[in-house]
Amino acid sequence: MTLSGHKKARMGGARLRIGVAFSTLAIVVFGAVGLLSARDARQQSEQDTKLALAQLAQRLAQRLDADMAARFRDIDQLANLQEQLDLDPDPARWRTLLERLQQSSRHHSWIGVADVDGRVLAATGGLLESANVKQRPWFSRGLRQTTVGDVHDAKLLASLLPSQTPGEPLRFVDVSAPLRLRGKTVGVIGAHLSWAWAEERRREALAGNAAHRGLEILLVNREGAIELGPRAPALPGAPKVSLQALLRGAQRLVWSDGRSYLSAASASSPLSDYPGMGWVVVVRQPQELALAKAIALERRLIWLSVVGAALFGALGWFLADRLTRPLRRVAAQAQGMLPATNEAPPHDEVDQLARTLASLLADLKQREQDLTSLNEGLETRVQERTASLRRANDDLRAFSRSVSHDIQGPLGSMAQLLRQTVDKDGSALPPQASEVMQLVAQECERLKQLSAELLTLAMVEQSEIAVEPVDHGALARDVVAQLSMGASHAFPAIEIGNLPTLPGDAVMLRQVWSNLLSNAVKFTSKVPAPRIEVSAEARDGEVVFTVADNGAGFDEAQSDRLFGVFQRLHRASQFPGTGVGLSIVRRVVLRHGGRVWAQSPPGQGARFHFCLPERFDDGVADHHPPPKALTSATV
């Protein structure tokens, strides 16, 4: 790959896709969380503000109604005193009573009593006494029942009383009640409650909620006109309709100045005998001020989302680089395994790796086909060689059996003839000739024994194993009995321990015991107190048999040669033998799935061990086909 190709691969590929995926996921997740959280916070803040405004409007409306209800009851109770006063023509007496009532509530600007013709009999401060108020609304309503009138500008008293609100005209709320004597209306008592009282309550409410910036409280009449508070902006559209909408619940409302306000309203309500007023308390706050904290929180959440998305995207890019680094390295190595071509490599590491793997798979399939063809040829040649080798082995085994068998007869005959000649005519022969004939006879016997053991070895190699329970104790004792009958010297003391019964071929295993015990007898023949011990020990699923003697022993450095064919560690003049017996032992034990080894501590004789498995496995025996019959032979 060229340098520019490497640069393009770095710019694109799996790392870029994973990084972009991480960044996109971060933007989507953090953006969604930020926007949803900001929206929820803003909506919750708006709901909380609306609720607070509605509660403020309700509390102020209840406070105004409570004050008006108290004034209403004052006038009503005073009207009930007329029977005691009996409409005394003395104005001073009424004036004293009215002024006491005025002192109990400083917002009473004027209280007066008029007869049924509208002439004022007595009034606080003596104002309007003897004046005719028959045309005033409070008088005409008061003739019928105790009533409360709407707020209005002062008429007759405008020039007599100062305004309690600088810059504002003197305004009143009227309360009037009929004076009855024995069921007949004889006059009207009326009171002018200063509208400054409502302004005072409004300011108290504003002072208690100074934390709400831009908060405004208005008193609006039935038609939606503002009676108290800032006159602008006014209710939008049809004021009465907008007012009815506010009374149904706090809401966001665009007023006449085009700005959006969070607005709430609460109407005056009757209290007991007090009928209530027609006004409505309206509370409003500019939306941008009411939601200033929510908007600030919204912006913080958006910025946090942006920062979180950026950090998460950077982390994603870093992880993408770390995760795809092994992939890029493998892709580069795989790309280097392809033969050089003019085709531009893909920019994506996955595509590079996929193309390389596809090419390698195609190459592997081609090689597999080549190997299959080669294997087929090799199998044919191996089969041919195996068949040829099997024929050669069969011929060699047949030859060895034939030679061993055919040699035994002539050798035996020669040895017997020589011994008879020496025994019969030995005195007539020269001494040297007699000695030579004795030696030749001995060699014939040795060759006969050797051919017999070679025949036995050939049979062990080829014989099939006939598995049956084998009592090793009985086998060892039987072999010892046979050896003791043919002994020509002092027979050693043989101690046979508790030997188990194991599965195996009884004929082959008898040969093992025969060769090992005859060896022990032979190599203890020159010690003064010969002793042989036979024992067995179970170890990890197998049994280790030991034949230990106190005989001549051997050099442990040469122990590897003991079990080879024709291998001897002693001279024939010391201990006669052919060197084949232990190789027969080794082959029988191996065919039973066991092992054989020997030890000879200095001055302690020899110990021959072999182990056999407690459970016989047909797979451990090699499948050379030998005959069943075996002949005994000593080492």
PDB file of C-alpha atoms in Angstrom, residues 49-186:
ATOM      1  CA  THR A  49     -45.514  30.319  38.439  1.00  0.00           C
ATOM      2  CA  LYS A  50     -49.102  30.097  37.200  1.00  0.00           C
ATOM      3  CA  LEU A  51     -50.079  28.350  40.400  1.00  0.00           C
ATOM      4  CA  ALA A  52     -48.340  30.989  42.504  1.00  0.00           C
ATOM      5  CA  LEU A  53     -50.048  33.804  40.579  1.00  0.00           C
ATOM      6  CA  ALA A  54     -53.454  32.130  40.909  1.00  0.00           C
ATOM      7  CA  GLN A  55     -52.946  31.696  44.654  1.00  0.00           C
ATOM      8  CA  LEU A  56     -51.874  35.328  45.019  1.00  0.00           C
ATOM      9  CA  ALA A  57     -54.968  36.527  43.120  1.00  0.00           C
ATOM     10  CA  GLN A  58     -57.197  34.322  45.248  1.00  0.00           C
ATOM     11  CA  ARG A  59     -55.678  35.530  48.529  1.00  0.00           C
ATOM     12  CA  LEU A  60     -56.049  39.193  47.568  1.00  0.00           C
ATOM     13  CA  ALA A  61     -59.620  38.680  46.385  1.00  0.00           C
ATOM     14  CA  GLN A  62     -60.443  36.957  49.675  1.00  0.00           C
ATOM     15  CA  ARG A  63     -58.802  39.773  51.650  1.00  0.00           C
ATOM     16  CA  LEU A  64     -60.764  42.451  49.775  1.00  0.00           C
ATOM     17  CA  ASP A  65     -63.998  40.491  50.190  1.00  0.00           C
ATOM     18  CA  ALA A  66     -63.304  40.079  53.925  1.00  0.00           C
ATOM     19  CA  ASP A  67     -62.754  43.822  54.329  1.00  0.00           C
ATOM     20  CA  MET A  68     -65.879  44.683  52.359  1.00  0.00           C
ATOM     21  CA  ALA A  69     -67.920  42.121  54.263  1.00  0.00           C
ATOM     22  CA  ALA A  70     -66.823  43.754  57.554  1.00  0.00           C
ATOM     23  CA  ARG A  71     -67.858  47.235  56.304  1.00  0.00           C
ATOM     24  CA  PHE A  72     -71.076  45.755  54.976  1.00  0.00           C
ATOM     25  CA  ARG A  73     -71.941  44.339  58.388  1.00  0.00           C
ATOM     26  CA  ASP A  74     -70.984  47.612  60.133  1.00  0.00           C
ATOM     27  CA  ILE A  75     -73.520  49.558  58.098  1.00  0.00           C
ATOM     28  CA  ASP A  76     -76.131  46.846  58.366  1.00  0.00           C
ATOM     29  CA  GLN A  77     -75.801  46.698  62.151  1.00  0.00           C
ATOM     30  CA  LEU A  78     -75.902  50.490  62.410  1.00  0.00           C
ATOM     31  CA  ALA A  79     -79.105  50.506  60.371  1.00  0.00           C
ATOM     32  CA  ASN A  80     -80.663  48.210  62.955  1.00  0.00           C
ATOM     33  CA  LEU A  81     -80.061  50.796  65.684  1.00  0.00           C
ATOM     34  CA  GLN A  82     -82.569  53.234  64.220  1.00  0.00           C
ATOM     35  CA  GLU A  83     -85.443  51.811  66.295  1.00  0.00           C
ATOM     36  CA  GLN A  84     -83.506  52.689  69.436  1.00  0.00           C
ATOM     37  CA  LEU A  85     -82.693  56.142  68.121  1.00  0.00           C
ATOM     38  CA  ASP A  86     -86.228  56.497  66.688  1.00  0.00           C
ATOM     39  CA  LEU A  87     -84.788  58.777  64.063  1.00  0.00           C
ATOM     40  CA  ASP A  88     -84.057  61.417  66.640  1.00  0.00           C
ATOM     41  CA  PRO A  89     -84.098  64.805  64.943  1.00  0.00           C
ATOM     42  CA  ASP A  90     -81.030  65.796  66.892  1.00  0.00           C
ATOM     43  CA  PRO A  91     -78.222  65.503  64.282  1.00  0.00           C
ATOM     44  CA  ALA A  92     -75.535  65.641  66.936  1.00  0.00           C
ATOM     45  CA  ARG A  93     -76.551  62.301  68.348  1.00  0.00           C
ATOM     46  CA  TRP A  94     -76.341  60.619  64.921  1.00  0.00           C
ATOM     47  CA  ARG A  95     -73.141  62.427  64.096  1.00  0.00           C
ATOM     48  CA  THR A  96     -71.439  61.117  67.245  1.00  0.00           C
ATOM     49  CA  LEU A  97     -72.439  57.565  66.448  1.00  0.00           C
ATOM     50  CA  LEU A  98     -71.320  57.830  62.828  1.00  0.00           C
ATOM     51  CA  GLU A  99     -67.979  59.356  63.740  1.00  0.00           C
ATOM     52  CA  ARG A 100     -67.280  56.533  66.186  1.00  0.00           C
ATOM     53  CA  LEU A 101     -67.870  54.077  63.362  1.00  0.00           C
ATOM     54  CA  GLN A 102     -65.589  56.075  61.092  1.00  0.00           C
ATOM     55  CA  GLN A 103     -62.833  55.973  63.700  1.00  0.00           C
ATOM     56  CA  SER A 104     -63.072  52.173  63.907  1.00  0.00           C
ATOM     57  CA  SER A 105     -62.227  51.929  60.220  1.00  0.00           C
ATOM     58  CA  ARG A 106     -60.022  54.666  58.838  1.00  0.00           C
ATOM     59  CA  HIS A 107     -61.007  53.852  55.260  1.00  0.00           C
ATOM     60  CA  HIS A 108     -64.553  55.221  55.793  1.00  0.00           C
ATOM     61  CA  SER A 109     -64.284  58.619  54.088  1.00  0.00           C
ATOM     62  CA  TRP A 110     -67.890  59.663  54.812  1.00  0.00           C
ATOM     63  CA  ILE A 111     -70.905  58.169  56.627  1.00  0.00           C
ATOM     64  CA  GLY A 112     -74.266  59.850  56.653  1.00  0.00           C
ATOM     65  CA  VAL A 113     -77.980  59.375  57.425  1.00  0.00           C
ATOM     66  CA  ALA A 114     -80.717  60.758  55.106  1.00  0.00           C
ATOM     67  CA  ASP A 115     -84.466  60.762  55.490  1.00  0.00           C
ATOM     68  CA  VAL A 116     -86.756  59.156  52.996  1.00  0.00           C
ATOM     69  CA  ASP A 117     -86.760  62.350  50.898  1.00  0.00           C
ATOM     70  CA  GLY A 118     -82.986  62.268  50.486  1.00  0.00           C
ATOM     71  CA  ARG A 119     -82.141  65.107  52.866  1.00  0.00           C
ATOM     72  CA  VAL A 120     -78.959  64.385  54.877  1.00  0.00           C
ATOM     73  CA  LEU A 121     -79.851  64.562  58.543  1.00  0.00           C
ATOM     74  CA  ALA A 122     -76.419  63.851  60.021  1.00  0.00           C
ATOM     75  CA  ALA A 123     -72.931  63.021  58.649  1.00  0.00           C
ATOM     76  CA  THR A 124     -69.382  62.627  59.800  1.00  0.00           C
ATOM     77  CA  GLY A 125     -67.697  65.980  60.061  1.00  0.00           C
ATOM     78  CA  GLY A 126     -71.059  67.613  59.296  1.00  0.00           C
ATOM     79  CA  LEU A 127     -70.292  67.245  55.594  1.00  0.00           C
ATOM     80  CA  LEU A 128     -73.339  67.441  53.255  1.00  0.00           C
ATOM     81  CA  GLU A 129     -75.759  67.856  56.130  1.00  0.00           C
ATOM     82  CA  SER A 130     -79.070  69.286  54.776  1.00  0.00           C
ATOM     83  CA  ALA A 131     -77.882  68.431  51.242  1.00  0.00           C
ATOM     84  CA  ASN A 132     -80.234  66.340  49.090  1.00  0.00           C
ATOM     85  CA  VAL A 133     -78.777  63.050  47.888  1.00  0.00           C
ATOM     86  CA  LYS A 134     -81.945  61.635  46.462  1.00  0.00           C
ATOM     87  CA  GLN A 135     -80.386  61.344  43.000  1.00  0.00           C
ATOM     88  CA  ARG A 136     -77.314  59.438  44.173  1.00  0.00           C
ATOM     89  CA  PRO A 137     -77.247  55.668  43.316  1.00  0.00           C
ATOM     90  CA  TRP A 138     -76.343  54.676  46.846  1.00  0.00           C
ATOM     91  CA  PHE A 139     -79.473  56.342  48.209  1.00  0.00           C
ATOM     92  CA  SER A 140     -81.866  54.811  45.722  1.00  0.00           C
ATOM     93  CA  ARG A 141     -80.364  51.319  46.259  1.00  0.00           C
ATOM     94  CA  GLY A 142     -80.269  51.752  50.010  1.00  0.00           C
ATOM     95  CA  LEU A 143     -84.042  52.389  50.125  1.00  0.00           C
ATOM     96  CA  ARG A 144     -84.577  48.796  48.963  1.00  0.00           C
ATOM     97  CA  GLN A 145     -81.906  46.744  50.818  1.00  0.00           C
ATOM     98  CA  THR A 146     -78.411  46.698  52.233  1.00  0.00           C
ATOM     99  CA  THR A 147     -76.203  46.861  49.163  1.00  0.00           C
ATOM    100  CA  VAL A 148     -72.684  47.505  47.917  1.00  0.00           C
ATOM    101  CA  GLY A 149     -72.026  49.603  44.837  1.00  0.00           C
ATOM    102  CA  ASP A 150     -69.269  49.606  42.278  1.00  0.00           C
ATOM    103  CA  VAL A 151     -66.303  51.886  42.579  1.00  0.00           C
ATOM    104  CA  HIS A 152     -66.952  55.426  41.273  1.00  0.00           C
ATOM    105  CA  ASP A 153     -65.443  58.873  41.293  1.00  0.00           C
ATOM    106  CA  ALA A 154     -66.477  61.246  44.059  1.00  0.00           C
ATOM    107  CA  LYS A 155     -69.138  63.794  43.086  1.00  0.00           C
ATOM    108  CA  LEU A 156     -70.478  65.878  45.945  1.00  0.00           C
ATOM    109  CA  LEU A 157     -67.478  65.176  48.220  1.00  0.00           C
ATOM    110  CA  ALA A 158     -64.784  65.631  45.568  1.00  0.00           C
ATOM    111  CA  SER A 159     -64.195  69.218  46.640  1.00  0.00           C
ATOM    112  CA  LEU A 160     -64.709  68.597  50.357  1.00  0.00           C
ATOM    113  CA  LEU A 161     -62.304  65.664  50.973  1.00  0.00           C
ATOM    114  CA  PRO A 162     -58.634  65.345  49.989  1.00  0.00           C
ATOM    115  CA  SER A 163     -57.475  62.434  47.783  1.00  0.00           C
ATOM    116  CA  GLN A 164     -55.577  59.787  49.729  1.00  0.00           C
ATOM    117  CA  THR A 165     -53.663  58.763  46.606  1.00  0.00           C
ATOM    118  CA  PRO A 166     -51.578  61.612  45.146  1.00  0.00           C
ATOM    119  CA  GLY A 167     -52.260  62.155  41.497  1.00  0.00           C
ATOM    120  CA  GLU A 168     -55.380  60.002  41.597  1.00  0.00           C
ATOM    121  CA  PRO A 169     -58.988  61.277  41.806  1.00  0.00           C
ATOM    122  CA  LEU A 170     -60.993  60.600  44.949  1.00  0.00           C
ATOM    123  CA  ARG A 171     -62.942  57.374  44.425  1.00  0.00           C
ATOM    124  CA  PHE A 172     -65.422  55.525  46.589  1.00  0.00           C
ATOM    125  CA  VAL A 173     -67.090  52.209  47.074  1.00  0.00           C
ATOM    126  CA  ASP A 174     -70.594  52.766  48.487  1.00  0.00           C
ATOM    127  CA  VAL A 175     -72.339  50.720  51.184  1.00  0.00           C
ATOM    128  CA  SER A 176     -75.926  51.670  52.064  1.00  0.00           C
ATOM    129  CA  ALA A 177     -78.805  50.201  54.063  1.00  0.00           C
ATOM    130  CA  PRO A 178     -82.466  51.155  54.694  1.00  0.00           C
ATOM    131  CA  LEU A 179     -83.614  52.526  58.071  1.00  0.00           C
ATOM    132  CA  ARG A 180     -86.939  50.990  59.006  1.00  0.00           C
ATOM    133  CA  LEU A 181     -89.390  51.858  61.780  1.00  0.00           C
ATOM    134  CA  ARG A 182     -92.094  49.328  62.528  1.00  0.00           C
ATOM    135  CA  GLY A 183     -91.582  47.793  59.060  1.00  0.00           C
ATOM    136  CA  LYS A 184     -91.609  51.076  57.195  1.00  0.00           C
ATOM    137  CA  THR A 185     -88.567  52.627  55.538  1.00  0.00           C
ATOM    138  CA  VAL A 186     -87.952  55.987  57.081  1.00  0.00           C
TER     139      VAL A 186
END
